[in-house]
XYZ file of C-alpha atoms in Angstrom:
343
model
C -19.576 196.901 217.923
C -23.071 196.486 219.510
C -23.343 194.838 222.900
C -24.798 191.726 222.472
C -27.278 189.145 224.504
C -28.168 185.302 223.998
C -30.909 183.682 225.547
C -29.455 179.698 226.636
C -32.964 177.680 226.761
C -31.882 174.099 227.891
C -34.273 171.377 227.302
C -32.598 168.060 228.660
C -30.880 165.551 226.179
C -27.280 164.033 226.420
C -25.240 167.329 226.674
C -26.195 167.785 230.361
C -27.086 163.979 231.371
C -24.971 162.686 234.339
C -24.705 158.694 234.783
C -26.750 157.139 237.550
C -24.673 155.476 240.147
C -26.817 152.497 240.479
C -27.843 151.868 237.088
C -24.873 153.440 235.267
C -27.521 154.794 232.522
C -27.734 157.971 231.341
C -30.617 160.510 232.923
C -31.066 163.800 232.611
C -29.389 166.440 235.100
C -29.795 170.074 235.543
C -28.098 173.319 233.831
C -26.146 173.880 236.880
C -24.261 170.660 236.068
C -23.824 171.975 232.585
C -22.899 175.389 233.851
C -19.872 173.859 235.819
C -18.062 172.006 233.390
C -18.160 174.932 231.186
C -16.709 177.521 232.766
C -15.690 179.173 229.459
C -19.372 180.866 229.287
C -17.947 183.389 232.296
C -15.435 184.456 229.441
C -17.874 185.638 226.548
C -18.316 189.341 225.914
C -21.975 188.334 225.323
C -24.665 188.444 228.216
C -25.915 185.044 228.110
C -29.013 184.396 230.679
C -30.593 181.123 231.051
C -33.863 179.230 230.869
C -34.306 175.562 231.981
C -37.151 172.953 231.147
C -38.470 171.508 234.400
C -37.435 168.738 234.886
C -35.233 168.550 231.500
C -37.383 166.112 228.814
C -35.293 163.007 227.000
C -35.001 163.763 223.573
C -37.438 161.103 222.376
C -40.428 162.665 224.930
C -39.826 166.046 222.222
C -43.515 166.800 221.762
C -45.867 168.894 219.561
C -46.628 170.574 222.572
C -43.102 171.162 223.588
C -42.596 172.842 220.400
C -45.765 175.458 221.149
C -43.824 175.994 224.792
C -40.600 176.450 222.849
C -42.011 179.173 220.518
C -43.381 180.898 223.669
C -40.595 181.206 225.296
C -38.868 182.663 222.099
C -41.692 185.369 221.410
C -41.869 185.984 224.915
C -37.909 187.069 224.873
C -37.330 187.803 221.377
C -36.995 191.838 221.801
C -34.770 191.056 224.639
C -32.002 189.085 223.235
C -30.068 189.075 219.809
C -30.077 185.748 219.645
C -31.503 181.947 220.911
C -29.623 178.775 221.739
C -31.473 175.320 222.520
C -29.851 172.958 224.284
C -31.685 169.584 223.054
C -31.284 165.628 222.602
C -29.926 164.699 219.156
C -32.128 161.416 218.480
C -35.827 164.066 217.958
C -32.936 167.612 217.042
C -34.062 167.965 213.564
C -37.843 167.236 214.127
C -37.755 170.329 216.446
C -35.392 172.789 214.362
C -37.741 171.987 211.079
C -40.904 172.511 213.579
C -39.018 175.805 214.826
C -38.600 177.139 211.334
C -42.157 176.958 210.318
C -43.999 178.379 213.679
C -41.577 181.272 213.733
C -42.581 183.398 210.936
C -40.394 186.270 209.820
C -37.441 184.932 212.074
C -35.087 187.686 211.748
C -32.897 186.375 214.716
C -30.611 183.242 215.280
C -32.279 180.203 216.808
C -29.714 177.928 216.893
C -30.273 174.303 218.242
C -27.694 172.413 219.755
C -26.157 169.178 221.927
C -23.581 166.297 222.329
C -22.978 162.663 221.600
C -20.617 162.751 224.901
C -22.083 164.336 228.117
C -20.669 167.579 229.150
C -18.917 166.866 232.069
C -17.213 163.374 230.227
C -13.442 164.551 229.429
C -13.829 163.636 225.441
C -17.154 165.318 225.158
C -18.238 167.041 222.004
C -20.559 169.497 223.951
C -18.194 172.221 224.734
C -17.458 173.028 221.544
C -20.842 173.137 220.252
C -22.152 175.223 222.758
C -19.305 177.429 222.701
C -19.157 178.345 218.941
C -22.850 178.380 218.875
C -23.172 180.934 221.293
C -20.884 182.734 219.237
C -23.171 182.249 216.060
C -25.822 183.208 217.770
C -24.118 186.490 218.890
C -22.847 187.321 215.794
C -23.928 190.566 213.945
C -23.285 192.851 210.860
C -22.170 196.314 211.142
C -25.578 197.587 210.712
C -26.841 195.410 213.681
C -28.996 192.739 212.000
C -28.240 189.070 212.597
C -25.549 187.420 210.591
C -27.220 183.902 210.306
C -30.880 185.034 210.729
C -32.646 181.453 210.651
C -33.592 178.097 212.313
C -30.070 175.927 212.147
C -28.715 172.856 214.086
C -25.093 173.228 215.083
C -23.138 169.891 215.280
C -18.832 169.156 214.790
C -18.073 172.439 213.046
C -20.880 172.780 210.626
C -23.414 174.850 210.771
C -26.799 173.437 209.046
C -30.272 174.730 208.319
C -32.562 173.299 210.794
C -35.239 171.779 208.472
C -32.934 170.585 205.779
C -31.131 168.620 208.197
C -31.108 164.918 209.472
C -28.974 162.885 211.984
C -26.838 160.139 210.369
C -25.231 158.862 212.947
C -25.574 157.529 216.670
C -21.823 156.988 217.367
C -19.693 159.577 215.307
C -19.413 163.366 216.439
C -20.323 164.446 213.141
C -23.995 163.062 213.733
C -25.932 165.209 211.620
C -25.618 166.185 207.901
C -27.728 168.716 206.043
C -27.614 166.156 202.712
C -29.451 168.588 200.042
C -28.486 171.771 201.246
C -24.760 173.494 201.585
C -23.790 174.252 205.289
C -24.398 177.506 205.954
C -21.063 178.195 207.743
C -18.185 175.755 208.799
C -15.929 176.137 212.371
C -12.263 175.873 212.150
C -9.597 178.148 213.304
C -12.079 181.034 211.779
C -15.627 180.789 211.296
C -16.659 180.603 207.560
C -19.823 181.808 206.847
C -21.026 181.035 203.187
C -23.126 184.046 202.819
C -24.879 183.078 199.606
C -26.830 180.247 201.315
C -28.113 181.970 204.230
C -31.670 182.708 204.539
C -31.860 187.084 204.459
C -35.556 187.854 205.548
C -36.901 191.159 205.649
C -35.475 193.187 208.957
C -38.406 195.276 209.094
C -41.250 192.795 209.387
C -41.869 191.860 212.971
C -41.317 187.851 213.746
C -45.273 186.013 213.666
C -45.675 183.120 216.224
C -47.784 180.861 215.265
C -48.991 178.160 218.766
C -50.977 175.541 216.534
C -50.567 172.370 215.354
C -52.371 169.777 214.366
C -50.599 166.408 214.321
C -53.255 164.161 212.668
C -50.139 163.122 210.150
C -48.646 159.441 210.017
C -45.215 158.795 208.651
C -44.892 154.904 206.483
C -42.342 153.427 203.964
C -42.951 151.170 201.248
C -41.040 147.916 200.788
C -41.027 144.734 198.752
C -43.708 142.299 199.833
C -45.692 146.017 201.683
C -49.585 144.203 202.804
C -52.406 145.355 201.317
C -54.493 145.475 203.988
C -52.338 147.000 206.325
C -51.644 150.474 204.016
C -55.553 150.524 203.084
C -56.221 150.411 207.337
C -53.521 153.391 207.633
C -55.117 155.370 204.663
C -58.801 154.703 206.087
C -57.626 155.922 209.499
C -60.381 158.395 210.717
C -59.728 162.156 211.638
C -55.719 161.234 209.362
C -55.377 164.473 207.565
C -51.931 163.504 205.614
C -49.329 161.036 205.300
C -46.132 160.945 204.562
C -45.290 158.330 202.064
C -41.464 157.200 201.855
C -41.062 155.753 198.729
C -37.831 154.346 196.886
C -35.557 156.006 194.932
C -36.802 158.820 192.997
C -40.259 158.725 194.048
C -41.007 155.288 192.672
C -43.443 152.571 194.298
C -45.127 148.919 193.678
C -46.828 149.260 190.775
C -49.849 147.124 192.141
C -53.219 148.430 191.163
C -54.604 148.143 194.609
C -51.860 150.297 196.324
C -52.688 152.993 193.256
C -56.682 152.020 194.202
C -55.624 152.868 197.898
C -53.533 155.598 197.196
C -56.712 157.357 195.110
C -59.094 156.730 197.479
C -57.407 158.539 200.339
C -56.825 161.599 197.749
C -60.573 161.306 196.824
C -61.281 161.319 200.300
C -59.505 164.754 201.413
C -56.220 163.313 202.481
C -53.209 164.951 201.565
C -50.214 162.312 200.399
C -46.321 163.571 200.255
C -44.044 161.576 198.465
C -40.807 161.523 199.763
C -37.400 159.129 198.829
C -35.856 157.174 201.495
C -32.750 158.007 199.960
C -31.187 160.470 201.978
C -30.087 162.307 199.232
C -31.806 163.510 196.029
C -34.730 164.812 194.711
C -38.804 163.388 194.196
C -39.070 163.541 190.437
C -42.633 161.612 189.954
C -42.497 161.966 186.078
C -38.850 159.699 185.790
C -40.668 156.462 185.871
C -44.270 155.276 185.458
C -44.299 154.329 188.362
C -43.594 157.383 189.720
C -46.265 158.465 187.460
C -48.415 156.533 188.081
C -48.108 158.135 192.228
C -49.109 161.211 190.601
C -51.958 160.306 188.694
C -53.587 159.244 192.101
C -53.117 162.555 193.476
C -49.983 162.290 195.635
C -47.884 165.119 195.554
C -44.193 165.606 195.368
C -42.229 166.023 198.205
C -39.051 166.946 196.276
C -36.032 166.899 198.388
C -37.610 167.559 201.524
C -36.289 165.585 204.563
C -38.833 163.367 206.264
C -38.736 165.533 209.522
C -39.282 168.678 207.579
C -42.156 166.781 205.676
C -44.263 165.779 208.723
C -43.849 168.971 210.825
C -44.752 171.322 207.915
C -47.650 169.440 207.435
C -48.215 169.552 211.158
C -47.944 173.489 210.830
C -50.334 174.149 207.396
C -52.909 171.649 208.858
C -52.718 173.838 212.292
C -53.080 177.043 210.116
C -55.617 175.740 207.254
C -58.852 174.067 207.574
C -58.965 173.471 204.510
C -56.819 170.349 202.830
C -56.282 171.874 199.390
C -54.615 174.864 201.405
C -52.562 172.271 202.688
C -51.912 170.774 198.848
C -51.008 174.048 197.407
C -48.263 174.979 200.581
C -46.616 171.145 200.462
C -45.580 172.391 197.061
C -44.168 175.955 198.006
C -40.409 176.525 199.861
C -42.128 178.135 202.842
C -38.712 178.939 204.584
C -35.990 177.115 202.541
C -37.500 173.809 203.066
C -37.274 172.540 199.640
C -35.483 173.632 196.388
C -38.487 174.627 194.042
């Protein structure tokens, strides 16, 4: 077998917080602290060197510009290591593995992202075992050298998840995220079971294409019974908004009031890009079920299918970074860029 190398890149969140002796609140600590309570990592085959955010960011500070820092430091190292872990917050986890998974084009390596619902050093934490069996993930090879699980993915309680098809469901289980329209792409027991037909297999010889730019002129908003008019036309008149996501009910359906339609044209008319996703957290857009669905489609919104809203809002984040042009934008929102949505 090939020596292998893992680059640890910890950005804060509750896996390495420490409680405050005066407060009793949870802040962030340093890697050191994490190092410590793990002393497993001395036992790994695997070189695994280190990189820590300074000082470590809460989860909910994640940033578009934290992202662009986090795909630096990944193209900066990426001939030097076989594969990336990122130590991050849960509540903002899937925001930055669907980001991830866009700005790192022809990924050919495993970034694998990472945390805890329990601090590290707390004696029931779930953070050892995350970081320990995603180090080994990340580490883990075929014969001929290339990476075994070759894509963006979130680790969490034994499953192991593509990054922008998953979500966090839960604040107070261990099992805190769930990838809801996608299979996992390998499960943790005694063995590791990868389930090689789902896993992304890119093209080894293409070198991996950064891409630094973003543009974040997107708004997220969900419909509801009783939604004010004048309140979605102010959002949809919002100057310099390229795109919105628009979280509808069901299978795509909204109000069928001719003013949010009106509304909902006008913004098309006007250049704006409009996704429609469901707020269920399973299933599938399908705007030609109902009329009113329909009706969405006839005023130029277009489908989000079974996208997750974090993979909606930073691919559109990404496309509006890389095209000027909206109807660039349009045609992309429709396309499975890297496994985003089923087509």
């Amino acid at each position: 077998m090939f020596a292998s190398s893992v680059l640890l890149i910890y950005t804060g969140g509750t896996i390495g917080m420490n409680h405050n002796p005066r407060t009793g609140a949870l802040e962030p600590f340093d890697f050191e602290h994490l190092r410590s309570c793990v002393p497993e990592l001395e036992q790994f085959s695997t070189e695994i060197n280190t990189y820590q955010f300074d000082p470590p960011l809460d989860s909910s500070d994640m940033s578009p510009a934290m992202w662009t820092s986090l795909v630096h430091i990944i193209a900066d190292n990426y001939d030097s290591y076989d594969g990336f872990i990122i130590l991050h917050g849960t509540d903002t986890m899937a925001y930055t593995a669907s980001a991830l998974s866009f700005m790192l084009e022809n990924l050919t390596k495993p970034v694998i992202l990472t945390g805890s619902q329990l601090p590290i050093g707390q004696l029931r934490t779930d953070g050892k075992e995350n970081l320990i069996t995603s180090i080994e993930i990340a580490a883990a090879r075929r014969p001929d050298g290339t990476a075994f699980v070759p894509e963006v993915c979130i680790y969490f309680n034994g499953h192991l998840m593509r990054g922008n098809r998953t979500t966090k469901k839960s604040v107070e289980e261990f099992n805190a995220f769930e990838s809801f329209n996608y299979p996992h792409l390998a499960d943790a027991g005694v063995q590791i079971t990868y389930h090689e037909e789902y896993i992304h297999r890119p093209d080894f010889r293409l070198k991996m294409r950064p891409q630094f730019k973003l543009d974040a002129n997107v708004i997220i908003f969900s419909l509801f019974p009783g939604v004010r008019e004048d309140l979605i036309r102010h959002i949809i008149a919002t100057p310099n908004l390229r795109s919105i996501v628009m979280r509808t009910f069901g299978s795509g359906n909204a109000p069928q009031s001719p003013w949010l339609i009106g509304a909902l044209k006008q913004g098309t008319a006007a250049g704006k890009v409009i996704v429609n996703i469901s707020q269920c957290m399973q299933g599938a857009v399908e705007m030609s079920r109902y009329d009113s669905g329909f009706r969405l489609k006839e005023a130029g919104v277009i489908s989000g299918r079974n996208s997750t809203v974090e993979a909606a809002v930073t691919k559109l984040m990404y496309l509006q970074g890389k095209y000027e042009d909206n109807e660039q934008v349009r045609k992309y929102m429709s396309r499975s860029i890297c496994g985003e949505i089923t087509v």
